[in-house]
Amino acid sequence: NAGVTQTPKFQVLKTGQSMTLQCAQDMNHNSMYWYRQDPGMGLRLIYYSASEGTTDKGEVPNGYNVSRLNKREFSLRLESAAPSQTSVYFCASSEPGLASDEQFFGPGTRLTVL
Amino acid sequence: DQQVKQNSPSLSVQEGRISILNCDYTNSMFDYFLWYKKYPAEGPTFLISISSIKDKNEDGRFTVFLNKSAKHLSLHIVPSQPGDSAVYFCAARFQGAQKLVFGQGTRLTINP
């Protein structure tokens, strides 16, 4: 039982390049999330998927797209990377209906855009 | 507009003493509050939560207190241990929603 896995762990891009961050969970959770963490800013929600086939914008969606490929997988795409997107990206999953809606996080992807 | 605020970026406590981490919020529509712990190069892990209808929740060395009139919650760790050194995030959930709003985090250092 791996929980939430993310690939890659590290990535360096040049401005304008594109890439896709991959996330998968094996807990049979319906909901999945993408966050970014920046110094002094905490965790900010980029996009989330309440269930397979649905996606919604979070607090900071500009410059990103997402795909909920199936119940297990939720990818985040940067079409044209910018230095402002240098950050640590976390994927999370949860099962709606639980009392506190605890979210389980992956280990993160550290992205640098030059 | 920061709806969940952790005003102390860092806190240093001696091993064995009590650690108190604070969190303030602005929106009365939050119905659950959660604390997460994060070690370097790892994802956050859930620590403890509290419903807005309660004022205290305890789990071993960890206790969360909620003061709704002041829109303030705190996490107490007693006794503090070296393994508690980490960044702690406060988070809040809107009633009827799944999304969480996180605070900026507080870096706790436990000194031997």
Coordinates of N, CA and C in Angstrom, one line a residue:
Chain A
N1 N 0.9 -1.2 0.0 CA 0.0 0.0 0.0 C 0.9 1.2 0.0
A2 N 1.1 1.9 -1.2 CA 2.0 3.0 -1.3 C 1.4 4.3 -0.9
G3 N 0.1 4.4 -0.8 CA -0.6 5.7 -0.5 C -0.6 6.6 -1.7
V4 N -0.1 7.8 -1.7 CA -0.1 8.7 -2.8 C 1.4 8.8 -3.3
T5 N 1.5 8.6 -4.6 CA 2.9 8.7 -5.2 C 2.9 9.8 -6.2
Q6 N 4.1 10.4 -6.4 CA 4.2 11.5 -7.3 C 5.5 11.3 -8.1
T7 N 5.4 11.6 -9.4 CA 6.6 11.6 -10.3 C 6.6 12.9 -11.1
P8 N 7.8 13.5 -11.4 CA 9.1 13.1 -10.8 C 9.3 13.7 -9.4
K9 N 10.3 13.5 -8.8 CA 10.7 14.1 -7.5 C 11.3 15.5 -7.7
F10 N 12.1 15.6 -8.7 CA 12.7 16.9 -9.0 C 12.6 17.2 -10.5
Q11 N 12.5 18.4 -10.9 CA 12.5 18.8 -12.3 C 13.0 20.2 -12.5
V12 N 13.8 20.4 -13.5 CA 14.3 21.8 -13.8 C 13.8 22.0 -15.3
L13 N 13.1 23.1 -15.5 CA 12.6 23.5 -16.8 C 13.2 24.9 -17.2
K14 N 13.2 25.1 -18.5 CA 13.5 26.5 -18.9 C 12.1 27.2 -19.2
T15 N 12.1 28.5 -19.1 CA 10.9 29.2 -19.3 C 10.3 28.9 -20.7
G16 N 9.0 28.6 -20.7 CA 8.3 28.3 -21.9 C 8.2 26.8 -22.2
Q17 N 9.0 26.0 -21.5 CA 8.8 24.5 -21.7 C 7.6 24.0 -21.0
S18 N 7.1 22.8 -21.4 CA 5.9 22.3 -20.8 C 6.3 21.0 -20.1
M19 N 5.5 20.6 -19.1 CA 5.7 19.3 -18.5 C 4.4 18.9 -17.7
T20 N 4.3 17.6 -17.4 CA 3.2 17.1 -16.7 C 3.7 16.4 -15.4
L21 N 3.1 16.8 -14.3 CA 3.4 16.1 -13.0 C 2.3 15.0 -12.8
Q22 N 2.8 13.8 -12.5 CA 1.9 12.7 -12.3 C 1.6 12.4 -10.9
C23 N 0.4 11.9 -10.6 CA 0.0 11.6 -9.2 C -0.9 10.4 -9.3
A24 N -0.7 9.4 -8.4 CA -1.5 8.2 -8.3 C -1.7 7.9 -6.8
Q25 N -2.9 7.4 -6.5 CA -3.2 6.9 -5.2 C -3.9 5.5 -5.2
D26 N -3.6 4.7 -4.2 CA -4.1 3.4 -4.2 C -5.0 3.1 -3.0
M27 N -5.6 4.2 -2.5 CA -6.5 4.1 -1.4 C -8.0 4.1 -1.8
N28 N -8.3 4.1 -3.1 CA -9.6 4.1 -3.6 C -10.4 5.3 -3.2
H29 N -9.7 6.4 -3.1 CA -10.3 7.7 -2.7 C -11.0 8.3 -3.9
N30 N -12.1 9.0 -3.7 CA -12.8 9.7 -4.8 C -12.2 11.1 -5.1
S31 N -11.7 11.8 -4.1 CA -11.3 13.1 -4.3 C -9.7 13.2 -4.4
M32 N -9.3 14.1 -5.3 CA -7.8 14.3 -5.4 C -7.6 15.8 -5.6
Y33 N -6.4 16.2 -5.2 CA -6.0 17.7 -5.1 C -4.6 17.9 -5.6
W34 N -4.4 19.1 -6.1 CA -3.0 19.6 -6.4 C -2.8 20.9 -5.6
Y35 N -1.7 21.0 -4.8 CA -1.3 22.2 -4.1 C 0.1 22.6 -4.5
R36 N 0.4 23.9 -4.3 CA 1.8 24.3 -4.4 C 2.1 24.9 -3.0
Q37 N 3.4 24.7 -2.6 CA 3.9 25.3 -1.4 C 5.0 26.3 -1.7
D38 N 4.9 27.5 -1.2 CA 5.9 28.5 -1.4 C 6.2 29.1 0.0
P39 N 7.5 29.5 0.1 CA 7.9 30.1 1.5 C 7.0 31.2 1.9
G40 N 6.5 31.0 3.2 CA 5.6 32.1 3.8 C 4.2 32.1 3.3
M41 N 3.9 31.1 2.4 CA 2.5 31.2 1.8 C 1.7 29.9 2.2
G42 N 2.3 29.0 2.8 CA 1.6 27.8 3.2 C 1.3 26.9 1.9
L43 N 0.2 26.1 2.0 CA -0.2 25.3 0.9 C -1.4 26.0 0.2
R44 N -1.3 26.2 -1.1 CA -2.4 26.8 -1.8 C -2.9 25.8 -2.9
L45 N -4.2 25.7 -2.9 CA -4.9 24.8 -3.8 C -4.9 25.3 -5.2
I46 N -4.4 24.4 -6.2 CA -4.4 24.8 -7.6 C -5.6 24.3 -8.3
Y47 N -5.9 23.0 -8.2 CA -7.1 22.4 -8.8 C -7.4 21.2 -7.9
Y48 N -8.7 20.8 -8.0 CA -9.1 19.6 -7.3 C -10.1 18.8 -8.1
S49 N -10.3 17.6 -7.8 CA -11.3 16.7 -8.5 C -12.1 16.0 -7.4
A50 N -13.3 16.4 -7.3 CA -14.2 15.8 -6.3 C -14.5 14.3 -6.5
S51 N -14.5 14.0 -7.8 CA -14.8 12.6 -8.1 C -14.3 12.4 -9.6
E52 N -14.2 11.1 -10.0 CA -13.7 10.8 -11.3 C -14.6 11.5 -12.3
G53 N -13.9 12.2 -13.3 CA -14.7 12.9 -14.3 C -15.0 14.3 -14.1
T54 N -14.6 14.8 -12.9 CA -14.9 16.2 -12.5 C -13.6 16.9 -12.1
T55 N -13.4 18.2 -12.5 CA -12.3 19.0 -12.0 C -12.8 20.4 -11.7
D56 N -12.2 21.0 -10.7 CA -12.6 22.4 -10.4 C -11.4 23.2 -10.0
K57 N -11.4 24.5 -10.3 CA -10.3 25.4 -10.0 C -10.3 25.6 -8.5
G58 N -9.0 25.8 -8.0 CA -8.8 26.2 -6.6 C -8.4 27.6 -6.5
E59 N -7.5 28.0 -5.6 CA -7.2 29.3 -5.3 C -6.2 29.9 -6.4
V60 N -5.3 29.1 -7.0 CA -4.3 29.6 -7.9 C -4.2 28.8 -9.2
P61 N -5.2 28.7 -10.0 CA -5.3 27.8 -11.1 C -4.6 28.4 -12.4
N62 N -4.3 29.7 -12.5 CA -3.7 30.2 -13.7 C -2.4 29.6 -14.1
G63 N -2.3 29.2 -15.4 CA -1.0 28.6 -15.9 C -1.0 27.1 -15.8
Y64 N -2.1 26.5 -15.2 CA -2.1 25.1 -15.0 C -3.3 24.5 -15.7
N65 N -3.2 23.2 -16.0 CA -4.4 22.4 -16.4 C -4.3 21.0 -15.7
V66 N -5.4 20.4 -15.6 CA -5.4 19.1 -14.9 C -6.2 18.1 -15.7
S67 N -5.9 16.8 -15.4 CA -6.7 15.7 -16.0 C -6.9 14.6 -15.0
R68 N -8.2 14.3 -14.7 CA -8.4 13.1 -13.9 C -8.6 11.9 -14.8
L69 N -7.5 11.2 -14.9 CA -7.4 10.1 -15.9 C -8.3 9.0 -15.6
N70 N -8.4 8.7 -14.3 CA -9.3 7.6 -13.8 C -9.4 7.8 -12.3
K71 N -9.9 6.9 -11.6 CA -10.1 7.1 -10.2 C -8.7 7.2 -9.4
R72 N -7.7 6.6 -9.9 CA -6.4 6.5 -9.3 C -5.5 7.7 -9.6
E73 N -5.6 8.2 -10.8 CA -4.6 9.2 -11.3 C -5.2 10.6 -11.6
F74 N -4.3 11.6 -11.2 CA -4.7 13.0 -11.4 C -3.4 13.7 -11.7
S75 N -3.3 14.2 -13.0 CA -2.1 14.9 -13.5 C -2.3 16.4 -13.5
L76 N -1.1 17.1 -13.4 CA -1.1 18.5 -13.4 C -0.1 18.9 -14.6
R77 N -0.6 19.7 -15.5 CA 0.2 20.1 -16.6 C 0.5 21.6 -16.6
L78 N 1.8 21.9 -16.9 CA 2.2 23.3 -17.1 C 2.5 23.4 -18.6
E79 N 1.7 24.2 -19.3 CA 1.8 24.3 -20.8 C 3.0 25.1 -21.2
S80 N 3.3 26.2 -20.4 CA 4.4 27.1 -20.8 C 4.9 27.6 -19.5
A81 N 5.9 26.9 -18.9 CA 6.4 27.2 -17.6 C 7.0 28.6 -17.5
A82 N 6.7 29.2 -16.3 CA 7.3 30.6 -16.0 C 8.0 30.5 -14.7
P83 N 9.0 31.4 -14.4 CA 9.8 31.4 -13.2 C 8.9 31.4 -11.9
S84 N 7.7 32.1 -12.1 CA 6.8 32.2 -10.9 C 6.2 30.8 -10.5
Q85 N 6.4 29.9 -11.4 CA 5.8 28.5 -11.1 C 6.9 27.6 -10.4
T86 N 8.0 28.2 -10.1 CA 9.0 27.5 -9.3 C 8.4 27.3 -7.9
S87 N 8.3 26.1 -7.5 CA 7.6 25.8 -6.2 C 7.8 24.3 -5.9
V88 N 7.2 23.9 -4.8 CA 7.1 22.4 -4.5 C 5.6 22.1 -4.6
Y89 N 5.3 21.1 -5.4 CA 4.0 20.7 -5.7 C 3.6 19.4 -5.0
F90 N 2.4 19.4 -4.3 CA 2.0 18.3 -3.6 C 0.6 17.8 -4.2
C91 N 0.5 16.5 -4.3 CA -0.8 15.9 -4.7 C -1.4 15.3 -3.4
A92 N -2.7 15.3 -3.3 CA -3.3 14.7 -2.1 C -4.6 14.0 -2.5
S93 N -5.1 13.1 -1.6 CA -6.4 12.5 -1.9 C -7.2 12.4 -0.6
S94 N -8.5 12.2 -0.7 CA -9.3 12.0 0.4 C -10.6 11.3 0.0
E95 N -11.3 10.9 1.0 CA -12.6 10.2 0.8 C -13.7 11.0 1.4
P96 N -14.5 11.7 0.6 CA -15.6 12.5 1.1 C -16.5 11.6 2.0
G97 N -17.1 12.3 3.0 CA -18.0 11.6 3.9 C -17.4 11.3 5.2
L98 N -16.0 11.2 5.3 CA -15.4 11.0 6.5 C -15.5 12.4 7.3
A99 N -15.5 12.2 8.6 CA -15.9 13.4 9.4 C -15.0 14.6 9.2
S100 N -13.7 14.5 9.2 CA -12.9 15.6 9.0 C -12.3 15.8 7.6
D101 N -12.6 14.8 6.7 CA -12.1 14.9 5.4 C -10.6 15.0 5.3
E102 N -9.9 14.2 6.2 CA -8.5 14.1 6.2 C -7.9 13.9 4.8
Q103 N -6.9 14.7 4.4 CA -6.3 14.5 3.1 C -4.9 13.8 3.3
F104 N -4.6 12.9 2.4 CA -3.3 12.2 2.5 C -2.5 12.7 1.3
F105 N -1.2 13.1 1.7 CA -0.4 13.8 0.7 C 0.7 12.9 0.2
G106 N 1.1 13.2 -1.0 CA 2.3 12.6 -1.6 C 3.6 13.2 -1.1
P107 N 4.8 12.8 -1.6 CA 6.0 13.3 -1.1 C 6.4 14.6 -1.8
G108 N 5.8 15.0 -2.8 CA 6.0 16.3 -3.5 C 7.0 16.2 -4.7
T109 N 6.8 17.2 -5.5 CA 7.7 17.4 -6.7 C 8.3 18.8 -6.6
R110 N 9.7 18.9 -6.5 CA 10.3 20.2 -6.5 C 10.6 20.6 -7.9
L111 N 10.0 21.7 -8.3 CA 10.1 22.2 -9.7 C 10.8 23.6 -9.7
T112 N 11.9 23.7 -10.5 CA 12.6 24.9 -10.7 C 12.4 25.4 -12.2
V113 N 12.0 26.6 -12.4 CA 11.9 27.1 -13.8 C 12.9 28.3 -13.9
L114 N 13.8 28.1 -14.9 CA 14.9 29.0 -15.1 C 14.5 30.1 -16.1
Chain B
D1 N -6.6 37.6 0.6 CA -7.2 37.6 1.9 C -6.9 36.3 2.6
Q2 N -6.0 36.3 3.6 CA -5.6 35.1 4.3 C -6.7 34.7 5.3
Q3 N -7.4 33.7 5.0 CA -8.5 33.3 5.9 C -8.0 32.5 7.1
V4 N -6.9 31.9 7.0 CA -6.3 31.1 8.1 C -4.9 31.6 8.3
K5 N -4.6 32.1 9.5 CA -3.3 32.7 9.7 C -2.5 32.1 10.9
Q6 N -1.3 31.8 10.6 CA -0.4 31.4 11.7 C 0.7 32.5 11.8
N7 N 0.6 33.3 12.8 CA 1.4 34.5 12.9 C 2.8 34.3 13.3
S8 N 3.1 33.1 13.9 CA 4.5 32.9 14.3 C 5.2 32.0 13.3
P9 N 6.1 32.5 12.5 CA 6.8 31.6 11.6 C 7.7 30.5 12.2
S10 N 8.1 30.8 13.4 CA 9.0 29.8 14.1 C 8.8 29.8 15.6
L11 N 9.1 28.7 16.2 CA 9.0 28.5 17.7 C 10.0 27.6 18.1
S12 N 10.7 27.9 19.2 CA 11.8 27.1 19.8 C 11.4 26.7 21.2
V13 N 11.4 25.4 21.5 CA 11.0 24.9 22.8 C 12.0 23.9 23.3
Q14 N 12.2 23.9 24.6 CA 13.1 22.9 25.2 C 12.4 21.5 25.3
E15 N 13.2 20.5 25.1 CA 12.7 19.1 25.2 C 12.0 18.9 26.6
G16 N 10.8 18.3 26.6 CA 10.1 18.0 27.8 C 9.1 19.1 28.2
R17 N 9.3 20.3 27.6 CA 8.3 21.4 27.9 C 7.1 21.3 27.0
I18 N 6.2 22.2 27.2 CA 5.0 22.3 26.4 C 5.2 23.2 25.2
S19 N 4.8 22.7 24.0 CA 4.8 23.5 22.8 C 3.4 24.0 22.5
I20 N 3.2 25.2 22.2 CA 1.9 25.8 21.9 C 2.0 26.5 20.6
L21 N 1.2 25.9 19.6 CA 1.2 26.6 18.3 C -0.2 27.2 18.1
N22 N -0.2 28.4 17.5 CA -1.5 29.1 17.4 C -1.9 29.3 16.0
C23 N -3.2 29.5 15.8 CA -3.8 29.7 14.5 C -5.1 30.5 14.7
D24 N -5.2 31.5 13.8 CA -6.4 32.4 13.8 C -7.1 32.3 12.5
Y25 N -8.4 32.4 12.5 CA -9.2 32.3 11.2 C -10.2 33.4 11.2
T26 N -10.7 33.7 10.0 CA -11.6 34.8 9.9 C -13.1 34.4 9.5
N27 N -13.2 33.2 8.9 CA -14.5 32.9 8.4 C -15.3 32.0 9.3
S28 N -16.5 32.4 9.7 CA -17.3 31.6 10.6 C -17.9 30.3 10.0
M29 N -17.8 30.2 8.7 CA -18.4 29.0 8.0 C -17.5 27.8 8.0
F30 N -16.3 27.9 8.6 CA -15.5 26.7 8.7 C -16.1 25.7 9.7
D31 N -16.2 24.4 9.4 CA -16.8 23.5 10.3 C -15.8 22.5 10.9
Y32 N -14.6 22.4 10.3 CA -13.6 21.5 10.8 C -12.3 22.2 10.7
F33 N -11.4 21.9 11.7 CA -10.1 22.4 11.7 C -9.1 21.3 11.9
L34 N -8.0 21.3 11.1 CA -7.0 20.2 11.2 C -5.6 20.7 11.4
W35 N -4.8 19.9 11.9 CA -3.4 20.2 12.0 C -2.6 19.1 11.3
Y36 N -1.6 19.6 10.5 CA -0.7 18.7 9.7 C 0.7 19.0 10.2
K37 N 1.5 18.0 10.1 CA 2.9 18.1 10.4 C 3.7 17.8 9.2
K38 N 4.8 18.5 9.0 CA 5.6 18.3 7.8 C 7.1 18.3 8.1
Y39 N 7.7 17.1 7.7 CA 9.2 17.1 7.8 C 9.8 17.5 6.4
P40 N 11.0 17.9 6.4 CA 11.7 18.3 5.2 C 11.7 17.2 4.1
A41 N 11.4 17.5 2.9 CA 11.4 16.6 1.8 C 10.3 15.5 1.9
E42 N 9.3 15.8 2.7 CA 8.2 14.8 2.8 C 6.9 15.6 2.6
G43 N 5.8 14.9 2.3 CA 4.5 15.5 2.3 C 3.9 15.7 3.7
P44 N 3.0 16.7 3.8 CA 2.4 16.8 5.2 C 1.6 15.6 5.6
T45 N 1.6 15.3 6.9 CA 0.8 14.2 7.4 C -0.2 14.7 8.5
F46 N -1.3 14.1 8.4 CA -2.4 14.5 9.4 C -2.0 14.2 10.8
L47 N -2.3 15.2 11.7 CA -2.0 15.0 13.1 C -3.2 14.9 14.0
I48 N -4.1 15.9 13.9 CA -5.3 15.9 14.8 C -6.3 16.9 14.2
S49 N -7.6 16.7 14.5 CA -8.6 17.6 14.0 C -9.6 17.9 15.1
I50 N -10.4 18.9 14.8 CA -11.5 19.2 15.8 C -12.7 19.8 15.0
S51 N -13.9 19.4 15.4 CA -15.1 19.9 14.8 C -15.4 21.2 15.5
S52 N -16.1 22.1 14.7 CA -16.5 23.4 15.2 C -17.5 23.3 16.4
I53 N -18.1 22.2 16.6 CA -19.0 22.1 17.7 C -18.3 21.7 19.0
K54 N -17.1 21.4 19.0 CA -16.3 21.0 20.2 C -15.3 22.1 20.5
D55 N -14.8 22.1 21.8 CA -13.8 23.1 22.1 C -12.4 22.4 22.5
K56 N -12.4 21.1 22.5 CA -11.2 20.4 22.8 C -11.2 19.0 22.2
N57 N -10.0 18.6 21.7 CA -9.8 17.2 21.2 C -8.4 16.8 21.6
E58 N -8.3 15.6 22.2 CA -7.0 15.2 22.7 C -6.7 13.8 22.1
D59 N -5.4 13.7 21.7 CA -4.9 12.4 21.2 C -3.4 12.2 21.7
G60 N -3.3 11.5 22.7 CA -2.0 11.3 23.3 C -1.3 12.6 23.8
R61 N -0.2 12.9 23.2 CA 0.5 14.1 23.7 C 0.0 15.4 23.0
F62 N -0.9 15.2 22.1 CA -1.4 16.3 21.3 C -2.9 16.7 21.7
T63 N -3.1 18.0 21.9 CA -4.4 18.5 22.3 C -4.7 19.7 21.4
V64 N -5.8 19.8 20.8 CA -6.2 21.0 20.1 C -7.4 21.7 20.8
F65 N -7.3 23.0 21.0 CA -8.3 23.8 21.6 C -8.9 24.7 20.6
L66 N -10.2 24.9 20.7 CA -10.9 25.8 19.7 C -11.7 26.8 20.5
N67 N -11.4 28.1 20.3 CA -12.2 29.2 20.9 C -12.9 29.9 19.7
K68 N -14.2 29.5 19.6 CA -15.0 30.1 18.4 C -15.2 31.5 18.5
S69 N -15.4 32.0 19.7 CA -15.7 33.4 19.9 C -14.5 34.3 19.5
A70 N -13.3 33.8 19.7 CA -12.1 34.5 19.3 C -11.6 34.1 18.0
K71 N -12.3 33.1 17.3 CA -11.8 32.5 16.1 C -10.3 32.2 16.2
H72 N -10.0 31.3 17.1 CA -8.6 31.0 17.4 C -8.6 29.5 17.8
L73 N -7.6 28.8 17.3 CA -7.3 27.5 17.8 C -5.8 27.3 18.1
S74 N -5.5 26.4 19.0 CA -4.1 26.2 19.3 C -3.9 24.7 19.5
L75 N -2.7 24.3 19.2 CA -2.2 22.9 19.3 C -1.2 22.9 20.4
H76 N -1.4 22.0 21.4 CA -0.5 21.8 22.5 C 0.1 20.5 22.4
I77 N 1.5 20.5 22.6 CA 2.2 19.2 22.5 C 3.0 19.1 23.9
V78 N 2.6 18.0 24.6 CA 3.3 17.9 25.9 C 3.4 16.4 26.3
P79 N 4.7 16.0 26.7 CA 5.9 16.8 26.6 C 6.4 16.8 25.2
S80 N 7.2 17.9 24.9 CA 7.8 18.0 23.5 C 9.0 17.1 23.4
Q81 N 9.1 16.5 22.2 CA 10.2 15.5 22.0 C 11.0 16.0 20.7
P82 N 12.2 15.6 20.6 CA 13.0 16.0 19.4 C 12.4 15.7 18.1
G83 N 11.7 14.5 18.1 CA 11.0 14.1 16.8 C 9.8 15.0 16.5
D84 N 9.4 15.9 17.4 CA 8.3 16.9 17.1 C 8.8 18.1 16.2
S85 N 10.1 18.2 16.1 CA 10.7 19.3 15.3 C 10.2 19.1 13.8
A86 N 9.5 20.1 13.3 CA 8.9 20.0 12.0 C 8.1 21.3 11.7
V87 N 7.6 21.4 10.6 CA 6.7 22.6 10.3 C 5.2 22.1 10.5
Y88 N 4.5 22.9 11.2 CA 3.1 22.5 11.5 C 2.1 23.5 10.8
F89 N 1.2 22.9 10.0 CA 0.2 23.7 9.3 C -1.2 23.5 9.9
C90 N -1.8 24.6 10.1 CA -3.2 24.7 10.5 C -4.1 24.7 9.2
A91 N -5.2 24.0 9.2 CA -6.1 24.0 8.0 C -7.5 24.1 8.5
A92 N -8.4 24.6 7.6 CA -9.8 24.7 7.9 C -10.6 24.3 6.7
R93 N -11.8 23.7 7.0 CA -12.7 23.2 5.9 C -14.0 24.0 6.0
F94 N -14.4 24.4 4.8 CA -15.7 25.1 4.8 C -16.9 24.0 4.9
Q95 N -17.9 24.4 5.6 CA -19.0 23.6 5.8 C -19.6 23.1 4.5
G96 N -19.7 21.8 4.3 CA -20.3 21.3 3.1 C -19.3 21.2 1.9
A97 N -18.1 21.6 2.1 CA -17.1 21.5 1.0 C -16.0 20.5 1.4
Q98 N -15.2 20.2 0.4 CA -14.1 19.3 0.7 C -12.8 20.0 0.7
K99 N -12.7 21.3 0.2 CA -11.5 22.0 0.1 C -11.0 22.4 1.5
L100 N -9.7 22.4 1.7 CA -9.1 22.9 2.9 C -8.4 24.2 2.6
V101 N -8.4 25.1 3.5 CA -7.6 26.4 3.5 C -6.5 26.3 4.5
F102 N -5.3 26.4 4.1 CA -4.1 26.2 5.0 C -3.5 27.6 5.5
G103 N -3.0 27.5 6.7 CA -2.2 28.7 7.1 C -0.8 28.6 6.6
Q104 N 0.0 29.6 7.0 CA 1.4 29.7 6.4 C 2.4 28.7 7.0
G105 N 2.0 28.1 8.1 CA 2.9 27.2 8.8 C 3.8 27.8 9.9
T106 N 4.1 27.0 10.9 CA 5.0 27.4 12.0 C 6.1 26.3 12.1
R107 N 7.4 26.7 12.0 CA 8.5 25.8 12.2 C 8.8 25.6 13.7
L108 N 8.6 24.4 14.2 CA 8.8 24.1 15.6 C 10.2 23.4 15.7
T109 N 11.0 23.9 16.6 CA 12.3 23.3 16.9 C 12.3 22.9 18.4
I110 N 12.6 21.6 18.6 CA 12.7 21.2 20.0 C 14.2 21.0 20.3
N111 N 14.6 21.7 21.3 CA 16.1 21.7 21.7 C 16.3 20.8 22.8
P112 N 17.4 20.0 22.7 CA 17.7 19.0 23.8 C 18.1 19.7 25.1

